[in-house]
Amino acid sequence: MSLPTRRPGSTVRVRVREVDGGTVRGRSDVVATEEPLEIRVGWPGTLPRSLVVTMRTPGADFELAAGFLRSEGLLTDASDVVRIAYCTDPTLRTEQRYNVVTVDLARPLPEAPTARYGAATSACGVCGKESLDELELRGCAPVAPGPVLDSALLCALPNRLREAQNVFSRTGGLHAAGLFAADGTLLRAREDIGRHNAVDKVVGWAFLERRLPLTGHVLVTSGRAGYEICQKALAAGISFVAAVGAPSSLAVDLAERFGMTLVGFLRGERYVAYTHPERLTELG
């Protein structure tokens, strides 16, 4: 993996050739950055070991690492984390290498981590996710009752999230995840080329701020709601997930089984409630 000696930004400027009807012109354009992030873990008495490599948009990398570990059930409390830092190559003695993050833990992980993970893409998350039965065996329990939302408030949330998508407004190439209070206040928004990474960044922020479980909060995502989105919400104790796009069948199964409200196609004044609509007060 090629490691930069300077910190990559969230966007890259490129030269493009644009054709519009009969007009051809060359111009400068801005695209979203996609680079690998290797997450390493270590604890007293061991050398850091590689856990996973994910393709991400740089920014909030420490939150991404913490959120990934929490979402995968490898961390239970913020006190498990001693330090999160970019890696410095001790041999070359160069500047920090901003595509590798090491999470120093206070205790060993309960299992050898490298056997289960490998490479993750910006599209699909880590492959080989557990089945719903295995989530229960891992200790995931049904979520708390959570908030009841008025439909008009719910329908306003995507626009509030969109207003916080600064990089998307320049590139059109990023997903977003937003954590909202029950009154519609946006508490944290994160962008990434991977929808699952955006959720991990939000969960990681809440984890490091010792806000988990996120009972009484709503997670809104700009894309579709796949299994990995709902699994990460479940790990954070979120009972209400709303997506601008469609859910998958396994996401619906997970939400139904663990008591989560799952809403899809949240656009304008329209939405579809797939599970547990009792948390919604309908219009009219």
PDB file of N, CA and C in Angstrom, residues 51 66-76 107 109-111 116-117 126-143 200 203 212 227-238 254 257-258 260:
ATOM      1  N   LEU A  51      -5.759  -5.041  11.043  1.00  0.00           N
ATOM      2  CA  LEU A  51      -7.087  -5.622  11.205  1.00  0.00           C
ATOM      3  C   LEU A  51      -7.870  -5.586   9.906  1.00  0.00           C
ATOM      4  N   ALA A  66     -12.502   3.932  15.446  1.00  0.00           N
ATOM      5  CA  ALA A  66     -13.220   3.602  16.679  1.00  0.00           C
ATOM      6  C   ALA A  66     -14.617   3.076  16.373  1.00  0.00           C
ATOM      7  N   GLY A  67     -15.289   3.699  15.418  1.00  0.00           N
ATOM      8  CA  GLY A  67     -16.630   3.268  15.061  1.00  0.00           C
ATOM      9  C   GLY A  67     -16.646   1.881  14.462  1.00  0.00           C
ATOM     10  N   PHE A  68     -15.649   1.571  13.643  1.00  0.00           N
ATOM     11  CA  PHE A  68     -15.565   0.232  13.061  1.00  0.00           C
ATOM     12  C   PHE A  68     -15.381  -0.811  14.158  1.00  0.00           C
ATOM     13  N   LEU A  69     -14.459  -0.568  15.076  1.00  0.00           N
ATOM     14  CA  LEU A  69     -14.212  -1.528  16.150  1.00  0.00           C
ATOM     15  C   LEU A  69     -15.434  -1.705  17.042  1.00  0.00           C
ATOM     16  N   ARG A  70     -16.126  -0.606  17.326  1.00  0.00           N
ATOM     17  CA  ARG A  70     -17.330  -0.704  18.150  1.00  0.00           C
ATOM     18  C   ARG A  70     -18.445  -1.423  17.401  1.00  0.00           C
ATOM     19  N   SER A  71     -18.626  -1.096  16.139  1.00  0.00           N
ATOM     20  CA  SER A  71     -19.689  -1.718  15.357  1.00  0.00           C
ATOM     21  C   SER A  71     -19.478  -3.215  15.199  1.00  0.00           C
ATOM     22  N   GLU A  72     -18.225  -3.645  15.181  1.00  0.00           N
ATOM     23  CA  GLU A  72     -17.925  -5.062  15.047  1.00  0.00           C
ATOM     24  C   GLU A  72     -17.918  -5.797  16.383  1.00  0.00           C
ATOM     25  N   GLY A  73     -18.247  -5.097  17.462  1.00  0.00           N
ATOM     26  CA  GLY A  73     -18.316  -5.731  18.763  1.00  0.00           C
ATOM     27  C   GLY A  73     -16.974  -5.992  19.399  1.00  0.00           C
ATOM     28  N   LEU A  74     -15.917  -5.358  18.896  1.00  0.00           N
ATOM     29  CA  LEU A  74     -14.575  -5.575  19.434  1.00  0.00           C
ATOM     30  C   LEU A  74     -14.259  -4.642  20.594  1.00  0.00           C
ATOM     31  N   LEU A  75     -15.026  -3.563  20.734  1.00  0.00           N
ATOM     32  CA  LEU A  75     -14.886  -2.649  21.857  1.00  0.00           C
ATOM     33  C   LEU A  75     -16.241  -2.497  22.539  1.00  0.00           C
ATOM     34  N   THR A  76     -16.200  -2.352  23.858  1.00  0.00           N
ATOM     35  CA  THR A  76     -17.440  -2.176  24.609  1.00  0.00           C
ATOM     36  C   THR A  76     -17.536  -0.827  25.293  1.00  0.00           C
ATOM     37  N   ARG A 107      -6.599  -3.604  26.698  1.00  0.00           N
ATOM     38  CA  ARG A 107      -6.668  -5.042  26.946  1.00  0.00           C
ATOM     39  C   ARG A 107      -6.647  -5.771  25.607  1.00  0.00           C
ATOM     40  N   LEU A 109      -7.864  -8.085  22.523  1.00  0.00           N
ATOM     41  CA  LEU A 109      -9.151  -8.400  21.922  1.00  0.00           C
ATOM     42  C   LEU A 109      -9.542  -9.831  22.297  1.00  0.00           C
ATOM     43  N   PRO A 110     -10.841 -10.109  22.349  1.00  0.00           N
ATOM     44  CA  PRO A 110     -11.276 -11.428  22.790  1.00  0.00           C
ATOM     45  C   PRO A 110     -10.941 -12.554  21.830  1.00  0.00           C
ATOM     46  N   GLU A 111     -10.598 -12.220  20.589  1.00  0.00           N
ATOM     47  CA  GLU A 111     -10.252 -13.242  19.607  1.00  0.00           C
ATOM     48  C   GLU A 111      -9.193 -12.685  18.684  1.00  0.00           C
ATOM     49  N   ARG A 116     -10.721 -12.819  10.661  1.00  0.00           N
ATOM     50  CA  ARG A 116     -12.085 -12.535  10.256  1.00  0.00           C
ATOM     51  C   ARG A 116     -12.195 -11.409   9.238  1.00  0.00           C
ATOM     52  N   TYR A 117     -11.198 -10.573   9.165  1.00  0.00           N
ATOM     53  CA  TYR A 117     -11.287  -9.384   8.330  1.00  0.00           C
ATOM     54  C   TYR A 117     -10.230  -9.414   7.244  1.00  0.00           C
ATOM     55  N   VAL A 126     -17.331  -4.642   5.137  1.00  0.00           N
ATOM     56  CA  VAL A 126     -16.538  -5.848   5.303  1.00  0.00           C
ATOM     57  C   VAL A 126     -17.371  -7.047   4.886  1.00  0.00           C
ATOM     58  N   CYS A 127     -16.794  -7.889   4.054  1.00  0.00           N
ATOM     59  CA  CYS A 127     -17.512  -9.058   3.593  1.00  0.00           C
ATOM     60  C   CYS A 127     -17.566 -10.119   4.686  1.00  0.00           C
ATOM     61  N   GLY A 128     -18.480 -11.080   4.549  1.00  0.00           N
ATOM     62  CA  GLY A 128     -18.582 -12.155   5.503  1.00  0.00           C
ATOM     63  C   GLY A 128     -19.203 -11.750   6.819  1.00  0.00           C
ATOM     64  N   LYS A 129     -20.203 -10.883   6.788  1.00  0.00           N
ATOM     65  CA  LYS A 129     -20.870 -10.460   8.018  1.00  0.00           C
ATOM     66  C   LYS A 129     -21.562 -11.644   8.681  1.00  0.00           C
ATOM     67  N   GLU A 130     -21.760 -11.518  10.011  1.00  0.00           N
ATOM     68  CA  GLU A 130     -22.432 -12.575  10.741  1.00  0.00           C
ATOM     69  C   GLU A 130     -23.902 -12.639  10.345  1.00  0.00           C
ATOM     70  N   SER A 131     -24.473 -13.804  10.567  1.00  0.00           N
ATOM     71  CA  SER A 131     -25.912 -13.949  10.399  1.00  0.00           C
ATOM     72  C   SER A 131     -26.615 -13.293  11.572  1.00  0.00           C
ATOM     73  N   LEU A 132     -27.940 -13.186  11.461  1.00  0.00           N
ATOM     74  CA  LEU A 132     -28.702 -12.585  12.553  1.00  0.00           C
ATOM     75  C   LEU A 132     -28.557 -13.401  13.833  1.00  0.00           C
ATOM     76  N   ASP A 133     -28.502 -14.717  13.716  1.00  0.00           N
ATOM     77  CA  ASP A 133     -28.305 -15.552  14.901  1.00  0.00           C
ATOM     78  C   ASP A 133     -26.974 -15.243  15.579  1.00  0.00           C
ATOM     79  N   GLU A 134     -25.952 -15.038  14.788  1.00  0.00           N
ATOM     80  CA  GLU A 134     -24.634 -14.757  15.356  1.00  0.00           C
ATOM     81  C   GLU A 134     -24.592 -13.395  16.030  1.00  0.00           C
ATOM     82  N   LEU A 135     -25.397 -12.434  15.532  1.00  0.00           N
ATOM     83  CA  LEU A 135     -25.486 -11.145  16.210  1.00  0.00           C
ATOM     84  C   LEU A 135     -26.014 -11.319  17.624  1.00  0.00           C
ATOM     85  N   GLU A 136     -27.000 -12.182  17.771  1.00  0.00           N
ATOM     86  CA  GLU A 136     -27.531 -12.446  19.110  1.00  0.00           C
ATOM     87  C   GLU A 136     -26.486 -13.141  19.975  1.00  0.00           C
ATOM     88  N   LEU A 137     -25.755 -14.090  19.408  1.00  0.00           N
ATOM     89  CA  LEU A 137     -24.718 -14.777  20.157  1.00  0.00           C
ATOM     90  C   LEU A 137     -23.610 -13.817  20.580  1.00  0.00           C
ATOM     91  N   ARG A 138     -23.401 -12.781  19.788  1.00  0.00           N
ATOM     92  CA  ARG A 138     -22.384 -11.783  20.112  1.00  0.00           C
ATOM     93  C   ARG A 138     -22.838 -10.863  21.232  1.00  0.00           C
ATOM     94  N   GLY A 139     -24.086 -10.936  21.594  1.00  0.00           N
ATOM     95  CA  GLY A 139     -24.587 -10.129  22.703  1.00  0.00           C
ATOM     96  C   GLY A 139     -25.469  -8.978  22.293  1.00  0.00           C
ATOM     97  N   CYS A 140     -25.778  -8.857  20.989  1.00  0.00           N
ATOM     98  CA  CYS A 140     -26.664  -7.780  20.550  1.00  0.00           C
ATOM     99  C   CYS A 140     -28.086  -8.079  21.014  1.00  0.00           C
ATOM    100  N   ALA A 141     -28.695  -7.110  21.656  1.00  0.00           N
ATOM    101  CA  ALA A 141     -30.038  -7.268  22.191  1.00  0.00           C
ATOM    102  C   ALA A 141     -30.991  -6.324  21.471  1.00  0.00           C
ATOM    103  N   PRO A 142     -32.300  -6.591  21.553  1.00  0.00           N
ATOM    104  CA  PRO A 142     -33.260  -5.644  20.967  1.00  0.00           C
ATOM    105  C   PRO A 142     -33.061  -4.246  21.523  1.00  0.00           C
ATOM    106  N   VAL A 143     -33.323  -3.246  20.689  1.00  0.00           N
ATOM    107  CA  VAL A 143     -33.085  -1.862  21.077  1.00  0.00           C
ATOM    108  C   VAL A 143     -34.149  -1.388  22.058  1.00  0.00           C
ATOM    109  N   ASP A 200     -19.881   4.630  10.459  1.00  0.00           N
ATOM    110  CA  ASP A 200     -18.833   4.340  11.444  1.00  0.00           C
ATOM    111  C   ASP A 200     -18.251   5.620  12.032  1.00  0.00           C
ATOM    112  N   VAL A 203     -20.806   6.848  14.568  1.00  0.00           N
ATOM    113  CA  VAL A 203     -20.791   5.966  15.740  1.00  0.00           C
ATOM    114  C   VAL A 203     -19.492   6.144  16.518  1.00  0.00           C
ATOM    115  N   LEU A 212     -22.737   6.491  24.015  1.00  0.00           N
ATOM    116  CA  LEU A 212     -23.457   5.255  23.744  1.00  0.00           C
ATOM    117  C   LEU A 212     -24.079   4.710  25.021  1.00  0.00           C
ATOM    118  N   TYR A 227     -27.770  -4.096   5.103  1.00  0.00           N
ATOM    119  CA  TYR A 227     -27.597  -4.799   6.368  1.00  0.00           C
ATOM    120  C   TYR A 227     -26.535  -4.147   7.240  1.00  0.00           C
ATOM    121  N   GLU A 228     -25.423  -3.753   6.620  1.00  0.00           N
ATOM    122  CA  GLU A 228     -24.318  -3.223   7.429  1.00  0.00           C
ATOM    123  C   GLU A 228     -24.685  -1.914   8.111  1.00  0.00           C
ATOM    124  N   ILE A 229     -25.557  -1.120   7.478  1.00  0.00           N
ATOM    125  CA  ILE A 229     -25.996   0.130   8.103  1.00  0.00           C
ATOM    126  C   ILE A 229     -26.804  -0.174   9.359  1.00  0.00           C
ATOM    127  N   CYS A 230     -27.751  -1.086   9.250  1.00  0.00           N
ATOM    128  CA  CYS A 230     -28.592  -1.413  10.406  1.00  0.00           C
ATOM    129  C   CYS A 230     -27.795  -2.136  11.481  1.00  0.00           C
ATOM    130  N   GLN A 231     -26.844  -2.957  11.089  1.00  0.00           N
ATOM    131  CA  GLN A 231     -26.009  -3.649  12.067  1.00  0.00           C
ATOM    132  C   GLN A 231     -25.186  -2.658  12.879  1.00  0.00           C
ATOM    133  N   LYS A 232     -24.657  -1.641  12.222  1.00  0.00           N
ATOM    134  CA  LYS A 232     -23.879  -0.625  12.933  1.00  0.00           C
ATOM    135  C   LYS A 232     -24.775   0.219  13.841  1.00  0.00           C
ATOM    136  N   ALA A 233     -25.983   0.522  13.369  1.00  0.00           N
ATOM    137  CA  ALA A 233     -26.933   1.251  14.210  1.00  0.00           C
ATOM    138  C   ALA A 233     -27.304   0.430  15.435  1.00  0.00           C
ATOM    139  N   LEU A 234     -27.513  -0.862  15.243  1.00  0.00           N
ATOM    140  CA  LEU A 234     -27.841  -1.745  16.362  1.00  0.00           C
ATOM    141  C   LEU A 234     -26.725  -1.759  17.391  1.00  0.00           C
ATOM    142  N   ALA A 235     -25.482  -1.837  16.937  1.00  0.00           N
ATOM    143  CA  ALA A 235     -24.350  -1.853  17.856  1.00  0.00           C
ATOM    144  C   ALA A 235     -24.270  -0.573  18.675  1.00  0.00           C
ATOM    145  N   ALA A 236     -24.783   0.535  18.132  1.00  0.00           N
ATOM    146  CA  ALA A 236     -24.763   1.813  18.839  1.00  0.00           C
ATOM    147  C   ALA A 236     -26.027   2.046  19.658  1.00  0.00           C
ATOM    148  N   GLY A 237     -26.984   1.112  19.611  1.00  0.00           N
ATOM    149  CA  GLY A 237     -28.213   1.258  20.372  1.00  0.00           C
ATOM    150  C   GLY A 237     -29.223   2.188  19.742  1.00  0.00           C
ATOM    151  N   ILE A 238     -29.113   2.435  18.431  1.00  0.00           N
ATOM    152  CA  ILE A 238     -30.038   3.326  17.721  1.00  0.00           C
ATOM    153  C   ILE A 238     -31.285   2.542  17.345  1.00  0.00           C
ATOM    154  N   LEU A 254     -33.242  -7.712   9.949  1.00  0.00           N
ATOM    155  CA  LEU A 254     -32.527  -7.315  11.158  1.00  0.00           C
ATOM    156  C   LEU A 254     -33.350  -6.324  11.971  1.00  0.00           C
ATOM    157  N   ARG A 257     -36.302  -8.007  13.670  1.00  0.00           N
ATOM    158  CA  ARG A 257     -35.906  -8.931  14.739  1.00  0.00           C
ATOM    159  C   ARG A 257     -35.435  -8.209  15.988  1.00  0.00           C
ATOM    160  N   PHE A 258     -34.774  -7.071  15.810  1.00  0.00           N
ATOM    161  CA  PHE A 258     -34.195  -6.380  16.959  1.00  0.00           C
ATOM    162  C   PHE A 258     -34.991  -5.144  17.379  1.00  0.00           C
ATOM    163  N   MET A 260     -36.078  -2.428  15.664  1.00  0.00           N
ATOM    164  CA  MET A 260     -35.717  -1.125  15.112  1.00  0.00           C
ATOM    165  C   MET A 260     -36.769  -0.658  14.117  1.00  0.00           C
TER     166      MET A 260
END
